[in-house]
PDB file of C-alpha atoms in Angstrom:
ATOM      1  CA  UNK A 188     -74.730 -36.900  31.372  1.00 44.00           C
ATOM      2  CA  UNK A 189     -77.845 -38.683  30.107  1.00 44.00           C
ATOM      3  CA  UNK A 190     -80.820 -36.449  29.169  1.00 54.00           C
ATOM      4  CA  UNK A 191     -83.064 -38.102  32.247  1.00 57.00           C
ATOM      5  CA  UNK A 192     -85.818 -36.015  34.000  1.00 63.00           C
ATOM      6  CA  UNK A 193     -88.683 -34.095  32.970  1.00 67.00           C
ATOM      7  CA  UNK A 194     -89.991 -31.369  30.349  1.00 67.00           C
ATOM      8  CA  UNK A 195     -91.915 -29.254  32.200  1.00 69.00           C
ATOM      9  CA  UNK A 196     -94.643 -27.354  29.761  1.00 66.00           C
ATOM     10  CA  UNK A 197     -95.762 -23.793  30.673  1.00 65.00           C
ATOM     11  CA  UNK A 198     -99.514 -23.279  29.367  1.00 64.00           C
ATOM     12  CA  UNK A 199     -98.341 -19.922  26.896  1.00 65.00           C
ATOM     13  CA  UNK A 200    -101.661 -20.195  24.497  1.00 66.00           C
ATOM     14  CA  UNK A 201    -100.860 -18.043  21.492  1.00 69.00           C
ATOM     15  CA  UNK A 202     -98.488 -15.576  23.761  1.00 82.00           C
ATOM     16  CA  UNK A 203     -94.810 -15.689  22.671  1.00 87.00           C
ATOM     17  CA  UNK A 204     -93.841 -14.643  26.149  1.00 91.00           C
ATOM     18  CA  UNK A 205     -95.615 -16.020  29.692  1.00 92.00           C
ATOM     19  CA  UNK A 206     -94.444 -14.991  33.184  1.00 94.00           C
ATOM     20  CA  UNK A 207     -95.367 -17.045  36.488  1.00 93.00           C
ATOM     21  CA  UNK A 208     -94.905 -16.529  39.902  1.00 94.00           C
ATOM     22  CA  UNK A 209     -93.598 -19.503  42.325  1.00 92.00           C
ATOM     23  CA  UNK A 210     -92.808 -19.180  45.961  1.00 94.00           C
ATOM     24  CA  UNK A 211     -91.271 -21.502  47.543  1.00 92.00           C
ATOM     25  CA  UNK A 212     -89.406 -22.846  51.090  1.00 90.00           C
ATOM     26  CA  UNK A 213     -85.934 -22.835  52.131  1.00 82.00           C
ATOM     27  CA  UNK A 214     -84.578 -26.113  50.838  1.00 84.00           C
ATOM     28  CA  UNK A 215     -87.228 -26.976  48.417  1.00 90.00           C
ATOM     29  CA  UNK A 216     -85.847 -28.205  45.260  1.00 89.00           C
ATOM     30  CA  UNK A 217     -87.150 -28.371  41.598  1.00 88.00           C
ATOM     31  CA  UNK A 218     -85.223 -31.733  40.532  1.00 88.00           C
ATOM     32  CA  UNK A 219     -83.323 -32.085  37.269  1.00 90.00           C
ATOM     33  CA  UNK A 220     -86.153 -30.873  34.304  1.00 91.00           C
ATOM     34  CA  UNK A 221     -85.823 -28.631  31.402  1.00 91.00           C
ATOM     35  CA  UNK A 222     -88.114 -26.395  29.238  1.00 91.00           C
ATOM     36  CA  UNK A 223     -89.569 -26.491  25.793  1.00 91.00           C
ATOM     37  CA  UNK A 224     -89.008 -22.561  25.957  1.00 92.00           C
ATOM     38  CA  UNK A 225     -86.324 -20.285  27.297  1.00 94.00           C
ATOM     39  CA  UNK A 226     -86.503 -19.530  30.740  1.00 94.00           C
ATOM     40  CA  UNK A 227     -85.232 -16.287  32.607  1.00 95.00           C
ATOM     41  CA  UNK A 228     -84.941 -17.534  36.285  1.00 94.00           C
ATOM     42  CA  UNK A 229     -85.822 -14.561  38.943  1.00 93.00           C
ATOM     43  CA  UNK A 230     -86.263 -14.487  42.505  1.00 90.00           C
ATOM     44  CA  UNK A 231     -87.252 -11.038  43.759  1.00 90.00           C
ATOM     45  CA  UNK A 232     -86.161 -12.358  47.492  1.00 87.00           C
ATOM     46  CA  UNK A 233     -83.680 -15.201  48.485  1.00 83.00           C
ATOM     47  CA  UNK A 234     -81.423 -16.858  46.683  1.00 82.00           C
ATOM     48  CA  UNK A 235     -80.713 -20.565  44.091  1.00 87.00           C
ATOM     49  CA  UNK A 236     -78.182 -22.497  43.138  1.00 86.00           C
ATOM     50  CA  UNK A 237     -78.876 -23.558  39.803  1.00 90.00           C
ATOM     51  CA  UNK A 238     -77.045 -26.723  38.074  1.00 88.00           C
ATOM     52  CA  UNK A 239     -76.570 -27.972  34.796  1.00 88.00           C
ATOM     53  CA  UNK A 240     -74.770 -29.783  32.930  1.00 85.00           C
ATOM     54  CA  UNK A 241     -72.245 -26.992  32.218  1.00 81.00           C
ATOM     55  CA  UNK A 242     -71.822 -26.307  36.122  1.00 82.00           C
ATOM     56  CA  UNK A 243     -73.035 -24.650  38.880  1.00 82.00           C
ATOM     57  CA  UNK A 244     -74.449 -20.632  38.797  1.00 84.00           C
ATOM     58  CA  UNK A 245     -75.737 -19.030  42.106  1.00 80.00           C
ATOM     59  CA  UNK A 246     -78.566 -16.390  42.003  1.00 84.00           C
ATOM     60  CA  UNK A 247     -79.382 -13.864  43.916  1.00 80.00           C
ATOM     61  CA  UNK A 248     -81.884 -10.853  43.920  1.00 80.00           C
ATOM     62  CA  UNK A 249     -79.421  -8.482  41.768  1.00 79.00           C
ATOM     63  CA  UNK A 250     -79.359 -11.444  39.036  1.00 84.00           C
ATOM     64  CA  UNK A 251     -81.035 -13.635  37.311  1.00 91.00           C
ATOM     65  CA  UNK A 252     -79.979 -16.992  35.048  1.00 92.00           C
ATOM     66  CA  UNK A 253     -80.902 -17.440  31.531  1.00 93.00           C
ATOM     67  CA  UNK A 254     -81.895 -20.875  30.357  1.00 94.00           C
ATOM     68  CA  UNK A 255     -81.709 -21.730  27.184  1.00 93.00           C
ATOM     69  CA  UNK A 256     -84.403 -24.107  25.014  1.00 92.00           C
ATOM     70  CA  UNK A 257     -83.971 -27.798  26.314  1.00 92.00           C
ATOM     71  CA  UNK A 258     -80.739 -27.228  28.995  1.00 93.00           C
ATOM     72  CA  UNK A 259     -81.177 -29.787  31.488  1.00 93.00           C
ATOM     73  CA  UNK A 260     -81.086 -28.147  35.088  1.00 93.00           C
ATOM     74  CA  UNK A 261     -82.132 -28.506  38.478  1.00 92.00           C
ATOM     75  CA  UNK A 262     -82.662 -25.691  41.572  1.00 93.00           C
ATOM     76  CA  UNK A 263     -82.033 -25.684  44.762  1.00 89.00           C
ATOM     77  CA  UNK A 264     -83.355 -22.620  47.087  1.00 89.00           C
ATOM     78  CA  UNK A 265     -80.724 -21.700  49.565  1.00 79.00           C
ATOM     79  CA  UNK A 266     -83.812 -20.094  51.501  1.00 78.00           C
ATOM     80  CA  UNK A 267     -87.112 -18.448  51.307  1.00 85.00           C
ATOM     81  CA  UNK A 268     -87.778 -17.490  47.535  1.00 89.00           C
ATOM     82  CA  UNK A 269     -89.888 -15.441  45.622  1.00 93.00           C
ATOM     83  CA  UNK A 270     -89.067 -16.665  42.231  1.00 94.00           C
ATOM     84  CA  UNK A 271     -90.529 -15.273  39.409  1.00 94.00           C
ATOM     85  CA  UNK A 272     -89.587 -16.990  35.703  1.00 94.00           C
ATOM     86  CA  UNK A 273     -90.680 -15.554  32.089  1.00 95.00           C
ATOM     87  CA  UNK A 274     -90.706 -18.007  29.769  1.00 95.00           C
ATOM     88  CA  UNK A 275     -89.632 -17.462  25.500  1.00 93.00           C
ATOM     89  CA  UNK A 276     -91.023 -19.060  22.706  1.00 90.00           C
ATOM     90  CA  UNK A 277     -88.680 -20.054  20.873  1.00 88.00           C
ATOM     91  CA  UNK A 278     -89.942 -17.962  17.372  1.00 86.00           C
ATOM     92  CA  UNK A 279     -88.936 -15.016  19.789  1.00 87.00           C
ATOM     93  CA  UNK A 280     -85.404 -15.674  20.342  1.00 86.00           C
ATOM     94  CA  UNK A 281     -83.562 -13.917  18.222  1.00 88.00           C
ATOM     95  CA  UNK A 282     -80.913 -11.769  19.795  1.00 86.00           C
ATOM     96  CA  UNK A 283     -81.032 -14.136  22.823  1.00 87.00           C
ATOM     97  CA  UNK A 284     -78.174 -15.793  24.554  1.00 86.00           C
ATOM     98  CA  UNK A 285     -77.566 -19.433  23.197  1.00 87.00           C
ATOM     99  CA  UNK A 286     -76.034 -20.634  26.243  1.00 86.00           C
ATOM    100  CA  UNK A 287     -76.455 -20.095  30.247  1.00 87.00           C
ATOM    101  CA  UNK A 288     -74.952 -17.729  32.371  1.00 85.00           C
ATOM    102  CA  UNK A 289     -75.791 -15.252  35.031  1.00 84.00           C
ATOM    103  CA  UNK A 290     -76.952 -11.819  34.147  1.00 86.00           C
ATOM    104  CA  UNK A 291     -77.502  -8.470  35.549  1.00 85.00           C
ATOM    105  CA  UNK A 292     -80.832  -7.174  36.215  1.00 88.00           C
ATOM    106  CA  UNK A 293     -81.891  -3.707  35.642  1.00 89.00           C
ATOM    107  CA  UNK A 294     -84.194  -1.528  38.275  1.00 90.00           C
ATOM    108  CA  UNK A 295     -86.558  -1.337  34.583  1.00 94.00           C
ATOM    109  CA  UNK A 296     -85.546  -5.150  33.485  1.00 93.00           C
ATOM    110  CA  UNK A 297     -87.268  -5.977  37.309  1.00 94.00           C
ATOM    111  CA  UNK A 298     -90.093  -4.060  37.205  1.00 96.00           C
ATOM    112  CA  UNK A 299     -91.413  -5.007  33.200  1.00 96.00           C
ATOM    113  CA  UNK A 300     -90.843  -8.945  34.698  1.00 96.00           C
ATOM    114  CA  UNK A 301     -93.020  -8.092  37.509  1.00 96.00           C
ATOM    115  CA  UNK A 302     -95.875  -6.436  35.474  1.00 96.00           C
ATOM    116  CA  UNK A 303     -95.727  -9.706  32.837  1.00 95.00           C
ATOM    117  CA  UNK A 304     -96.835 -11.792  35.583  1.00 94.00           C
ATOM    118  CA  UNK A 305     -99.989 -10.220  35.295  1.00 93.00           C
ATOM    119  CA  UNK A 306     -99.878  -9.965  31.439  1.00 92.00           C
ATOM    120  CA  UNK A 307    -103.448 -12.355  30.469  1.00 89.00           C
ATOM    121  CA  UNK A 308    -102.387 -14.939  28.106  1.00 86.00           C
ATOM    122  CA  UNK A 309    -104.663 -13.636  24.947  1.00 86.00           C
ATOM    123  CA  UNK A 310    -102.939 -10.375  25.090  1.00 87.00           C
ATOM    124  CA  UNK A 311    -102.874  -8.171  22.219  1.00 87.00           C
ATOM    125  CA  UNK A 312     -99.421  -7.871  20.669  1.00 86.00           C
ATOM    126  CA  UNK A 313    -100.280  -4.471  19.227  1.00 89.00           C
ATOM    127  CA  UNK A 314    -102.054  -3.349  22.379  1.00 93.00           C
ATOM    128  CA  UNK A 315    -100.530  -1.953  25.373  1.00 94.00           C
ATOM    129  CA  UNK A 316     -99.602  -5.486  26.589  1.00 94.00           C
ATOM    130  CA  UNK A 317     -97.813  -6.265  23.545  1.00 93.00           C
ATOM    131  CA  UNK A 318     -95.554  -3.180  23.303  1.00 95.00           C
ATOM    132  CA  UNK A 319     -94.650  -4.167  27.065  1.00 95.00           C
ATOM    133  CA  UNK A 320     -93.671  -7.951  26.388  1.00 93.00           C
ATOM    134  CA  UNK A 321     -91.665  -6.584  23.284  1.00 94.00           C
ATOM    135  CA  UNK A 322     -89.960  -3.496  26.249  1.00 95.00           C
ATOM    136  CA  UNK A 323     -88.765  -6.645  28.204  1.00 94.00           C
ATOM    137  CA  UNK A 324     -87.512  -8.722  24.910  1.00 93.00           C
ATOM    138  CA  UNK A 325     -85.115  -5.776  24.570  1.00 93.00           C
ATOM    139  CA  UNK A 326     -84.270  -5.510  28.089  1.00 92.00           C
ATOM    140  CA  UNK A 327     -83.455  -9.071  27.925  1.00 91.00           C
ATOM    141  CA  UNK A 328     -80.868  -9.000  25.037  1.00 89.00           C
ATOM    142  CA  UNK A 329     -79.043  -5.837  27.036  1.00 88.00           C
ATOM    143  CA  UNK A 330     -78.847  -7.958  30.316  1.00 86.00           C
ATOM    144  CA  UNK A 331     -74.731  -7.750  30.844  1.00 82.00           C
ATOM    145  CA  UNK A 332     -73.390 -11.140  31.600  1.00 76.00           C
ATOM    146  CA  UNK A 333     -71.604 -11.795  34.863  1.00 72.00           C
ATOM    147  CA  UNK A 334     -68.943 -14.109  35.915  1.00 62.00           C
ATOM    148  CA  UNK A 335     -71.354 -15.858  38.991  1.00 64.00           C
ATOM    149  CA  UNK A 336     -70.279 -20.007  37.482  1.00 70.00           C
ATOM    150  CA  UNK A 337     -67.972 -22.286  37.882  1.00 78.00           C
ATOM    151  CA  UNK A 338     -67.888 -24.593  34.699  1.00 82.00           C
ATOM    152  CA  UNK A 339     -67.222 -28.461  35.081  1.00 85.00           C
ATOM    153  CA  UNK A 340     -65.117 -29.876  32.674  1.00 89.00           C
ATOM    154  CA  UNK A 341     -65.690 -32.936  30.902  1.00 87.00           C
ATOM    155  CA  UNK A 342     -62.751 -35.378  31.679  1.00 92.00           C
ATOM    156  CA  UNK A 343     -63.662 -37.720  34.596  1.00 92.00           C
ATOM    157  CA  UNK A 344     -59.672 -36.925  36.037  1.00 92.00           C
ATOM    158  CA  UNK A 345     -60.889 -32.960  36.125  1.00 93.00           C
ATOM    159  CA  UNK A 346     -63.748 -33.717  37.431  1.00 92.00           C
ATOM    160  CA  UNK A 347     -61.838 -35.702  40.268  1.00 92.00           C
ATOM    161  CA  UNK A 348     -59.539 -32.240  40.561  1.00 92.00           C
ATOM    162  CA  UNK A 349     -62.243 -29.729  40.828  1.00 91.00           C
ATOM    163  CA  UNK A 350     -64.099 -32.215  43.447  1.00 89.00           C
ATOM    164  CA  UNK A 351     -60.803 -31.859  45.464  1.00 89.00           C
ATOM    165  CA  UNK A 352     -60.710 -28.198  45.692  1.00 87.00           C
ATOM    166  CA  UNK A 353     -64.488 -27.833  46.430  1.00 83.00           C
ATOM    167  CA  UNK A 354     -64.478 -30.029  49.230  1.00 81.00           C
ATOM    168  CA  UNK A 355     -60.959 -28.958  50.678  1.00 77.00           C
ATOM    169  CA  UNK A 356     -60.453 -25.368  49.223  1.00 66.00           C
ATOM    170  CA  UNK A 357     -56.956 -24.377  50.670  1.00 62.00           C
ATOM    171  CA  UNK A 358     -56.377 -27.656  52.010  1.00 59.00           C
ATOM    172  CA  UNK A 359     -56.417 -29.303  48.875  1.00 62.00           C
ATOM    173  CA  UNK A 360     -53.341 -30.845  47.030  1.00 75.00           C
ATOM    174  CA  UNK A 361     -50.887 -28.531  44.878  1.00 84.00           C
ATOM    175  CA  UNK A 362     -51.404 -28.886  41.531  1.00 87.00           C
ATOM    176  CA  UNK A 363     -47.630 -30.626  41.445  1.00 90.00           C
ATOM    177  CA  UNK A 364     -49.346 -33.346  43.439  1.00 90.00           C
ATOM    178  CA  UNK A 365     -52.871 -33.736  41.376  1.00 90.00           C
ATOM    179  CA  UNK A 366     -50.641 -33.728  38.378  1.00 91.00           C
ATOM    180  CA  UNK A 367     -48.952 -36.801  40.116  1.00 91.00           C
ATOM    181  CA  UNK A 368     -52.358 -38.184  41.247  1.00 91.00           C
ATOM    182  CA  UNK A 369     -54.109 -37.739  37.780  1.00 91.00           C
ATOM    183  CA  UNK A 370     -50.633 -39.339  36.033  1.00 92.00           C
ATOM    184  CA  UNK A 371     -49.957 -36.313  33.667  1.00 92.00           C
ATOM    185  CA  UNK A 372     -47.680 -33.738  34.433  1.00 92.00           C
ATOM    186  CA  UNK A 373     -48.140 -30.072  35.843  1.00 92.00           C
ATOM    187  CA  UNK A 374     -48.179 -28.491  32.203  1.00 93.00           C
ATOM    188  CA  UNK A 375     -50.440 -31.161  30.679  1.00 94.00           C
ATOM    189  CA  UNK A 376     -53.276 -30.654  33.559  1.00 93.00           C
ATOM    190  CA  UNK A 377     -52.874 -27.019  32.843  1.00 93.00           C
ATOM    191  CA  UNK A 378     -53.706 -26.770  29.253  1.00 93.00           C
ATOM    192  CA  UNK A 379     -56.849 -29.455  29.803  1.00 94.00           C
ATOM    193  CA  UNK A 380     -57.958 -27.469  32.562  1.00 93.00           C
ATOM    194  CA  UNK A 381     -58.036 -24.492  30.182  1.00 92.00           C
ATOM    195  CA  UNK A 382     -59.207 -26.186  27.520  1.00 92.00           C
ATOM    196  CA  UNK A 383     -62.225 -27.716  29.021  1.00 90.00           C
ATOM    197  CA  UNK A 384     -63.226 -25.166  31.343  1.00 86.00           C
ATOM    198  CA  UNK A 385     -62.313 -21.947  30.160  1.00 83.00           C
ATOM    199  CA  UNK A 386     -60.220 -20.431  33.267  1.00 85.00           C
ATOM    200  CA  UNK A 387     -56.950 -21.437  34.971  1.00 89.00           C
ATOM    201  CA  UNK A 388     -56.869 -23.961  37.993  1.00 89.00           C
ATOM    202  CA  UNK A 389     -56.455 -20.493  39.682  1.00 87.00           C
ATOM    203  CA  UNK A 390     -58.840 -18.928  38.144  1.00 84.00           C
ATOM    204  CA  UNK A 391     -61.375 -21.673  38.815  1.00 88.00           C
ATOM    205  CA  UNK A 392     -60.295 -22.211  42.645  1.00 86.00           C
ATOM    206  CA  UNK A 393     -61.490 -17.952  42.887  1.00 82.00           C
ATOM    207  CA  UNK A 394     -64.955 -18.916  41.494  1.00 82.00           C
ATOM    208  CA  UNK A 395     -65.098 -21.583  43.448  1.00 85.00           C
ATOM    209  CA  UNK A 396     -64.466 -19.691  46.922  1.00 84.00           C
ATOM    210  CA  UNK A 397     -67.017 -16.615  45.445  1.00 82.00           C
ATOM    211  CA  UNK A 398     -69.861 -19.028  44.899  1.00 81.00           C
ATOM    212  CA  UNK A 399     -69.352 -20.932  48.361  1.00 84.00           C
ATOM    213  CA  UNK A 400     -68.915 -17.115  49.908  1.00 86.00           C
ATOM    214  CA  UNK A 401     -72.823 -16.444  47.973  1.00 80.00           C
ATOM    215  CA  UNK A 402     -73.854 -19.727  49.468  1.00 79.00           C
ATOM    216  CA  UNK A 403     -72.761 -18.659  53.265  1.00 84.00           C
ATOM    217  CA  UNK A 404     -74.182 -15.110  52.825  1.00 83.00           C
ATOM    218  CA  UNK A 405     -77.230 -16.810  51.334  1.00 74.00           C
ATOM    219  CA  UNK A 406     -77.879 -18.506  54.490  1.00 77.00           C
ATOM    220  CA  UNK A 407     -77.411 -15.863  56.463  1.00 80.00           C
ATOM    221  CA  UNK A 408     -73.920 -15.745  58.355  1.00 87.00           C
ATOM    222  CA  UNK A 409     -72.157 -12.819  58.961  1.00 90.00           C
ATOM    223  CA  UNK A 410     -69.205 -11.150  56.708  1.00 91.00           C
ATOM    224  CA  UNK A 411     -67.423 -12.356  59.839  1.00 92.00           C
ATOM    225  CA  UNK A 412     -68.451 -15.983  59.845  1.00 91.00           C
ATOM    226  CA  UNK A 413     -67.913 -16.418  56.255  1.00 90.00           C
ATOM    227  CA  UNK A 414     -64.512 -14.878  56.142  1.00 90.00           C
ATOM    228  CA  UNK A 415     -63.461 -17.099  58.901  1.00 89.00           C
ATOM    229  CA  UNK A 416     -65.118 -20.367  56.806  1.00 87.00           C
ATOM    230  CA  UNK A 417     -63.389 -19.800  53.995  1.00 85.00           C
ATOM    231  CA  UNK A 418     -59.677 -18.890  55.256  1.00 83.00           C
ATOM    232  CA  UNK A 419     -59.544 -15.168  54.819  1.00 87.00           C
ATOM    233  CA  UNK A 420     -56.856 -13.753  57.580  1.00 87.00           C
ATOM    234  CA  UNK A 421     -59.535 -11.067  58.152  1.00 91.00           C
ATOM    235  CA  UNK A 422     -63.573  -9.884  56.934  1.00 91.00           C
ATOM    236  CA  UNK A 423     -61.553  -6.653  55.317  1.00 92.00           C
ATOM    237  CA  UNK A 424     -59.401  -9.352  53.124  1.00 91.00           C
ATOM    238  CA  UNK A 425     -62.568 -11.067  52.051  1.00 91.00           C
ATOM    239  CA  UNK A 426     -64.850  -8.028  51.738  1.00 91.00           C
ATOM    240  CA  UNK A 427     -62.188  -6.385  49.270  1.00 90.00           C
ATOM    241  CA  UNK A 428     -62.088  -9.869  47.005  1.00 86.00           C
ATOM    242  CA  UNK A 429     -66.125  -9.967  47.144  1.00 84.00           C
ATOM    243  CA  UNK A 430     -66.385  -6.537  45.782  1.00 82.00           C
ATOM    244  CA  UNK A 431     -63.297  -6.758  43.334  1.00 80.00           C
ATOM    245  CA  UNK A 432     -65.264  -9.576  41.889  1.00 74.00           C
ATOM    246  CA  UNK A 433     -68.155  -8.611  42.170  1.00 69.00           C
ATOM    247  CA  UNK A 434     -68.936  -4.538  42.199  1.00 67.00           C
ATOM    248  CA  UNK A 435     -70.512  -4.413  45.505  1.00 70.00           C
ATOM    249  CA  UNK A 436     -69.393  -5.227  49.435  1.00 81.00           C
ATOM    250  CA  UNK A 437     -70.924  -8.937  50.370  1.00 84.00           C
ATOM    251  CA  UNK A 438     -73.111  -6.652  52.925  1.00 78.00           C
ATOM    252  CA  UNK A 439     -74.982  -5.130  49.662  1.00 71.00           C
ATOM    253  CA  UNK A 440     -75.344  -8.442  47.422  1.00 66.00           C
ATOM    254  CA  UNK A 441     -78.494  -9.441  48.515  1.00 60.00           C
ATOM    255  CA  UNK A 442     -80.532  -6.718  48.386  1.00 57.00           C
TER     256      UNK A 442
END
């Protein structure tokens, strides 16, 4: 995709690490824009869908997404959010994930984020201040990475399959019959699927299906509802996949 939007510049002054506080409305977007810094993207209530480039990440209040210097993105809040962002210099990287993805957050990781935001930008780095930027810089690097994405390949044809299952889940095609669509056979679309996405067609379909499942919850249906939305033969079926994926029941996620 073409690198068209905006850089959006935090004010850091001399401070290798700035934290800000945004709130904003259900539905509000921040339209496709990227960062001269690294961005950890928080939201202490409610919920984003985050795109890039790469694919699509959803975020809720037990996560956060790490942006790396310059990745292209855009965010859409699924409701009410409290968002709250620290932003990296790059000269303070090191250690630091080089690419997106979701990540854990930490009861400590949480609470050093909130106490940046009211870190004054000419803070000493050998005060008090400084010795808590350089806490959450190793929090950071120890966030575990979680499997919250589903990656978009790069092949217009697999773009075309992965269109079809989001929009029709289980009523999409077999992959015998996109094979036959895409004019390549069942093995072929396999091994490009792998190779540009990292997962199976199977594997990919499951993310798929988690992140619409976030997406429901986000908005506030039941474990009911969104069992019943997505196919499940009962809430039980779809509560055990949530939490096998996930660690915790869909009725915990988002708080």
């Amino acid at each position: 995709m073409a690198e068209s939007g905006v850089t959006h510049r935090q004010d850091m002054g001399l401070a290798p690490v700035v934290a800000r506080a945004f709130d904003r409305i259900a539905g509000a977007e921040s339209p496709r824009h990227c960062h001269p810094t690294a961005q950890l993207l928080y939201a202490v209530k409610g919920v984003m869908l985050v795109e890039t480039d790469a694919g699509q990440w959803i975020v809720p209040p037990t996560r956060a997404i790490w942006v790396p210097v310059g990745v292209w993105h855009r965010t859409l809040m699924l409701g009410e959010v409290l968002m709250r962002t620290v932003y990296i210099r790059d000269d303070a990287l090191e250690g630091l994930p080089s690419e997106c993805g979701v990540v854990g957050i930490s009861p400590l990781l949480r609470e050093l984020i909130l106490a940046a935001i009211d870190l004054p930008l000419d803070y000493a780095p050998d005060g008090r201040d400084g010795h808590l930027v350089q806490l959450l810089l190793d929090e950071i690097k120890r966030m575990p990475a979680l499997a919250l994405s589903i990656p978009e390949p790069a092949s217009p044809a697999l773009q075309r399959l992965c269109r079809g299952l989001r929009e029709h889940g289980d009523d999409a095609l077999s992959l015998a019959q996109w094979a036959r669509t895409l004019a390549m056979d069942v093995r072929t679309l396999q091994r490009r699927f792998v190779r540009e996405t990292g997962l199976t067609v199977g594997q990919w379909r499951r993310q798929c299906r988690l992140l619409q499942a976030c997406e429901h919850l986000a908005r506030g249906e039941s474990v009911l509802q969104v069992a019943l939305a997505l196919g499940y033969a009962s809430p039980s079926a779809f509560s055990a996949m949530f939490k096998r994926e996930l660690g915790v029941p869909p009725s915990l996620f988002y708080r």
